[in-house]
XYZ file of C-alpha atoms in Angstrom:
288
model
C 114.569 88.575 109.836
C 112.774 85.037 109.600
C 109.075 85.713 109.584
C 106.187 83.286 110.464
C 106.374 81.085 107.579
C 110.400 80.747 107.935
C 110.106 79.881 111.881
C 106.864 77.093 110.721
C 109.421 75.531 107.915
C 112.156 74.676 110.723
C 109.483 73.666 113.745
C 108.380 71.520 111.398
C 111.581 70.151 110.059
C 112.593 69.761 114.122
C 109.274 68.129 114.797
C 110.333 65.267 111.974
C 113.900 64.931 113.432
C 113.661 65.272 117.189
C 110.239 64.178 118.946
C 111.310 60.740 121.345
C 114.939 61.836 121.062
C 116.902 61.951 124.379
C 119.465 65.086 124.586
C 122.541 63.235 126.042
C 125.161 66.641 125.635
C 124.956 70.060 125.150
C 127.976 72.385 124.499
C 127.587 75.695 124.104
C 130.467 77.331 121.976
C 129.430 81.041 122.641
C 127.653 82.242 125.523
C 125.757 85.116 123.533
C 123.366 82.677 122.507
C 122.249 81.595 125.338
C 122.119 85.469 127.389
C 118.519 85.164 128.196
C 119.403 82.194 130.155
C 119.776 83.091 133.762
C 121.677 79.936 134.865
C 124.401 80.565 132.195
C 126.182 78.293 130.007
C 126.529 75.563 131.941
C 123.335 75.680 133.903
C 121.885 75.728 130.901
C 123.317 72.717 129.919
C 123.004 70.968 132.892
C 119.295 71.887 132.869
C 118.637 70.031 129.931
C 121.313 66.564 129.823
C 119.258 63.857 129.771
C 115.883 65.340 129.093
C 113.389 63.496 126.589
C 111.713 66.034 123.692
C 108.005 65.168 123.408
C 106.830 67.623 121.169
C 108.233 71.276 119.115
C 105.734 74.150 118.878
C 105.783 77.675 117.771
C 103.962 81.195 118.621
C 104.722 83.639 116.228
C 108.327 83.967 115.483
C 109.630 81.984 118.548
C 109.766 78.028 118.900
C 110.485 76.301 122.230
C 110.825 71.924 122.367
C 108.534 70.846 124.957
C 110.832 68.478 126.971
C 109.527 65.412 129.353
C 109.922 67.364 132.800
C 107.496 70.129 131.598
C 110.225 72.582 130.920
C 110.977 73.875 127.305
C 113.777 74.933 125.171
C 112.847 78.486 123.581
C 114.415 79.755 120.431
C 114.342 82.397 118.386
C 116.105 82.357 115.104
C 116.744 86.246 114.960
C 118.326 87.780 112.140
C 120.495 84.619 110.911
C 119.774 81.423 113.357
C 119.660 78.273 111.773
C 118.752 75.453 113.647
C 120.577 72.326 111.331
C 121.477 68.362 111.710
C 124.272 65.886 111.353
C 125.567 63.053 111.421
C 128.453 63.172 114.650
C 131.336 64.021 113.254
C 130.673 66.325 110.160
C 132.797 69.250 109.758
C 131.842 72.258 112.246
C 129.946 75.614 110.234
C 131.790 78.908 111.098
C 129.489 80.217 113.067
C 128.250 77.197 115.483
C 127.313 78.408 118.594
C 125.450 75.621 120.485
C 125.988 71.886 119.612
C 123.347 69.527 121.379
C 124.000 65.501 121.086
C 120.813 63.526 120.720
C 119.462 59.651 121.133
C 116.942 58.925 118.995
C 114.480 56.414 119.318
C 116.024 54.619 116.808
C 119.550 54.778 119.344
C 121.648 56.723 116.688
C 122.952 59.721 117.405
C 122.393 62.716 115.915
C 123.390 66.385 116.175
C 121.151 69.662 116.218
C 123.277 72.384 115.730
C 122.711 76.511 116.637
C 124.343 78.111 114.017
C 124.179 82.545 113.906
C 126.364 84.677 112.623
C 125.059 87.704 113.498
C 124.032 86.030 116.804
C 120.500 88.504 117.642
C 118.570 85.191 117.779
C 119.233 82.674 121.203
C 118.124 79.782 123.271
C 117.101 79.627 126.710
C 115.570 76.938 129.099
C 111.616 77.954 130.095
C 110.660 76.031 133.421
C 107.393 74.690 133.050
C 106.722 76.054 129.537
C 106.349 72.961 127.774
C 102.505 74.062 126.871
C 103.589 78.010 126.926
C 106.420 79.376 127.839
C 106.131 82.251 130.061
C 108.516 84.538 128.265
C 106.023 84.750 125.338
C 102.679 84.704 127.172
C 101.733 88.505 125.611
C 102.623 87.472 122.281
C 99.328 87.176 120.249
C 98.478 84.214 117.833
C 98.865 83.943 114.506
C 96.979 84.241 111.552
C 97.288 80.386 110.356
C 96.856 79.032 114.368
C 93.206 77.721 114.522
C 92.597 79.516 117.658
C 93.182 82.777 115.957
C 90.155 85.168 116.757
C 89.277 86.688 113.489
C 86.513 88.820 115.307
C 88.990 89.830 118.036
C 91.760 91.292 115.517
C 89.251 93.147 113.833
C 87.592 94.747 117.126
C 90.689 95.831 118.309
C 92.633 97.231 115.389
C 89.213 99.337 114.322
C 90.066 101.202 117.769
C 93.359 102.168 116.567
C 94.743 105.103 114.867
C 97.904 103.904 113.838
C 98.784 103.018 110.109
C 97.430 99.146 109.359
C 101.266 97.720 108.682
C 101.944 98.995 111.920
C 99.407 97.032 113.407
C 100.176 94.147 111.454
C 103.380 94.289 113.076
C 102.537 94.722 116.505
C 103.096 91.120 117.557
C 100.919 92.055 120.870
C 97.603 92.216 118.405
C 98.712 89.703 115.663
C 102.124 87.685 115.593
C 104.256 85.939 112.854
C 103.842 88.799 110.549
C 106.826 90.760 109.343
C 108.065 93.680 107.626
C 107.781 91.488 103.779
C 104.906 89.735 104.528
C 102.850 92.431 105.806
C 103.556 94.677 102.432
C 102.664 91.681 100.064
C 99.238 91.475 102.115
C 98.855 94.892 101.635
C 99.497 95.034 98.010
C 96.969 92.307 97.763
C 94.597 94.037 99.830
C 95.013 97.309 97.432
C 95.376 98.962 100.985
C 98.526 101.627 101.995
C 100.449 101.140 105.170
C 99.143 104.334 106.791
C 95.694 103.884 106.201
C 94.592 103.915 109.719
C 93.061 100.851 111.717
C 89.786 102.833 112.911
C 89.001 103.907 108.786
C 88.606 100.565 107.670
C 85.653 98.608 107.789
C 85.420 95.094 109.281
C 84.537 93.494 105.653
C 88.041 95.347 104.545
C 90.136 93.972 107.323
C 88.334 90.300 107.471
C 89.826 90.343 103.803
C 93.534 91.773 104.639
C 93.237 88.607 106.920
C 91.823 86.559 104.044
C 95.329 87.526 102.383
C 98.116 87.418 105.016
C 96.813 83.649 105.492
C 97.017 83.488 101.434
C 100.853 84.918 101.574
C 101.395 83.163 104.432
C 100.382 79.898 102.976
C 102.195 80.036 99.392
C 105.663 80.961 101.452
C 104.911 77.669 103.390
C 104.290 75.569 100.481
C 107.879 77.229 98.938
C 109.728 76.919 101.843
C 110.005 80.096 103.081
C 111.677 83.151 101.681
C 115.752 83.466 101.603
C 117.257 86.476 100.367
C 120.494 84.914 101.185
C 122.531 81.967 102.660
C 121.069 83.195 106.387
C 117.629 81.572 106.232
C 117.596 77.685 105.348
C 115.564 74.833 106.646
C 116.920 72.016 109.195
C 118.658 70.735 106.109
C 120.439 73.319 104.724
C 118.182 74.243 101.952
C 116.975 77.778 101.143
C 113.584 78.520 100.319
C 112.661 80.288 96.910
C 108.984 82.384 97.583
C 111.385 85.343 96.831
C 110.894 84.362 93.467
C 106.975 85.330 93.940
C 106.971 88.434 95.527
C 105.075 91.308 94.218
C 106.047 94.032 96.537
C 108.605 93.621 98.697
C 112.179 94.300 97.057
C 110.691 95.395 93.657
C 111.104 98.837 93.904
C 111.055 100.107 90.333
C 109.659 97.600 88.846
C 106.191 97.634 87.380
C 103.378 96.352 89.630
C 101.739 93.295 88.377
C 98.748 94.229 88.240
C 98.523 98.036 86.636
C 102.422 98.330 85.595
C 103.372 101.638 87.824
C 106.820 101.573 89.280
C 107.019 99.958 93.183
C 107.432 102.705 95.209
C 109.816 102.366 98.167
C 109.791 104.588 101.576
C 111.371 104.625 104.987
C 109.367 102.334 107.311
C 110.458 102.209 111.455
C 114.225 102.015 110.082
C 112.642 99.625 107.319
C 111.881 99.811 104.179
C 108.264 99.996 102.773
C 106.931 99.060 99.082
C 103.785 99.679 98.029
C 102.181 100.791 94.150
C 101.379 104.289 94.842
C 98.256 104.064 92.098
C 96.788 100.433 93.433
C 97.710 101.396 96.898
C 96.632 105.054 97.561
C 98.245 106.928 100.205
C 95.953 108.308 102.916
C 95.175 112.068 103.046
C 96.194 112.609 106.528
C 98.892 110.399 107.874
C 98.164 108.476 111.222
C 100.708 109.207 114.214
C 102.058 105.986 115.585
């Protein structure tokens, strides 16, 4: 599933494309997409014909376009949305579920196209969420949002008992982070995913933030991290931070940094990897 750093690459590639554009025409192919929407396909496109987008911002793994009227169009990408442009006419992808016509300022038109195969991710129109949508008010920020409250995370995961990659997963304490980037943190940290929140010390978790924001960062600068033809950018383009990953995926090979095979273990119908000599497993296991 697209993690923080895959959902920043396409708000930012909408942001270049879309802000001043006009949506003129929306048709929505499939109505699975759009399921979260209570006024149904065509409400849904009736409720945004016409409307002007000012501005595309994120929270976590869910983007919304903050339209004129105040209202917002919330996506998530899911396990295989792409969000992708053309020119009118170009050939339709397979899997195209919503097509939306746009003016730009510049008067041509252009096409932003929801493409999902698998079709877990979706759209839906947020009345009055142009700041905040309401459907993702409990979500907490992310690591790399300048708001973040470093002092906060840290208070509140020291009163947990649950494994730390559990808690870097729970998107109510921290958002954006993921099942791959959470383990390369980790790794980097030297820290196992079951050493509880309340047995580290606020120096140790300050620095596990220190190195989400690292990971975080390098997957931005390489586009994100594609495993296959799923995840691309507004263009079509895959990102390659797969190539750097020291963790995630590489069980059996040797860990960078002391050469022990990557261990690999069931994780919430996951996977975890982990080197099981940089990254010592706890004594006692924390319950969730």
């Amino acid at each position: 599933m697209p993690e923080l750093p895959e959902v920043e690459v396409v708000r930012a590639g909408l942001q270049r494309h879309v802000v001043g554009s006009t949506i003129v025409a929306v048709e929505v192919l499939h109505p699975r997409p759009v399921r979260r929407d209570h006024r149904g396909p065509t409400g849904f496109a009736a409720a945004l014909t016409g409307q002007r987008i000012d501005a595309v911002r994120r929270r976590g793994k869910y983007f919304w376009l903050a339209l004129a009227n105040g209202d917002a169009l919330l996506g998530h990408l899911g396990m295989s949305g792409q969000m992708l442009f053309h020119e009118p006419g170009a050939p339709d992808e397979r899997h195209l579920r919503v097509r939306f016509t746009l003016a730009t300022p510049a008067g041509r038109p252009l096409e932003m196209r929801f493409v999902d195969q698998r079709m877990f991710g979706g759209l839906a129109v947020s009345a009055g969420g142009a700041d905040l949508p309401t459907e993702i008010v409990h979500i907490a920020r992310d690591p790399i949002d300048p708001e973040f409250d470093d002092e906060e995370f840290v208070r509140r995961t020291r009163r947990r008992t649950s494994g730390i990659k559990r808690l870097l997963l729970d998107q109510g304490l921290v958002s954006g982070v993921g099942n791959i980037y959470a383990d390369e943190a980790l790794w980097r940290a030297r820290l196992h995913g079951e050493r509880p929140g309340d047995r580290l010390t606020r120096p140790v978790l300050r620095e596990l933030l220190g190195h989400v924001r690292a990971v975080m960062g390098e997957a931005l600068a390489q586009g994100g991290t594609s495993f296959d033809a799923l995840y691309v950018n507004v263009n079509g383009e895959s990102g390659y931070f797969d190539r750097s990953l020291d963790a995630y995926g590489q069980e059996g090979k040797p860990c960078r940094r002391c050469g022990t095979p990557i261990r690999r273990v069931a994780f919430m119908n996951r996977s975890s990897y982990f080197c099981p000599r940089c990254q010592r497993r706890p004594r006692t296991v924390p319950h969730a």
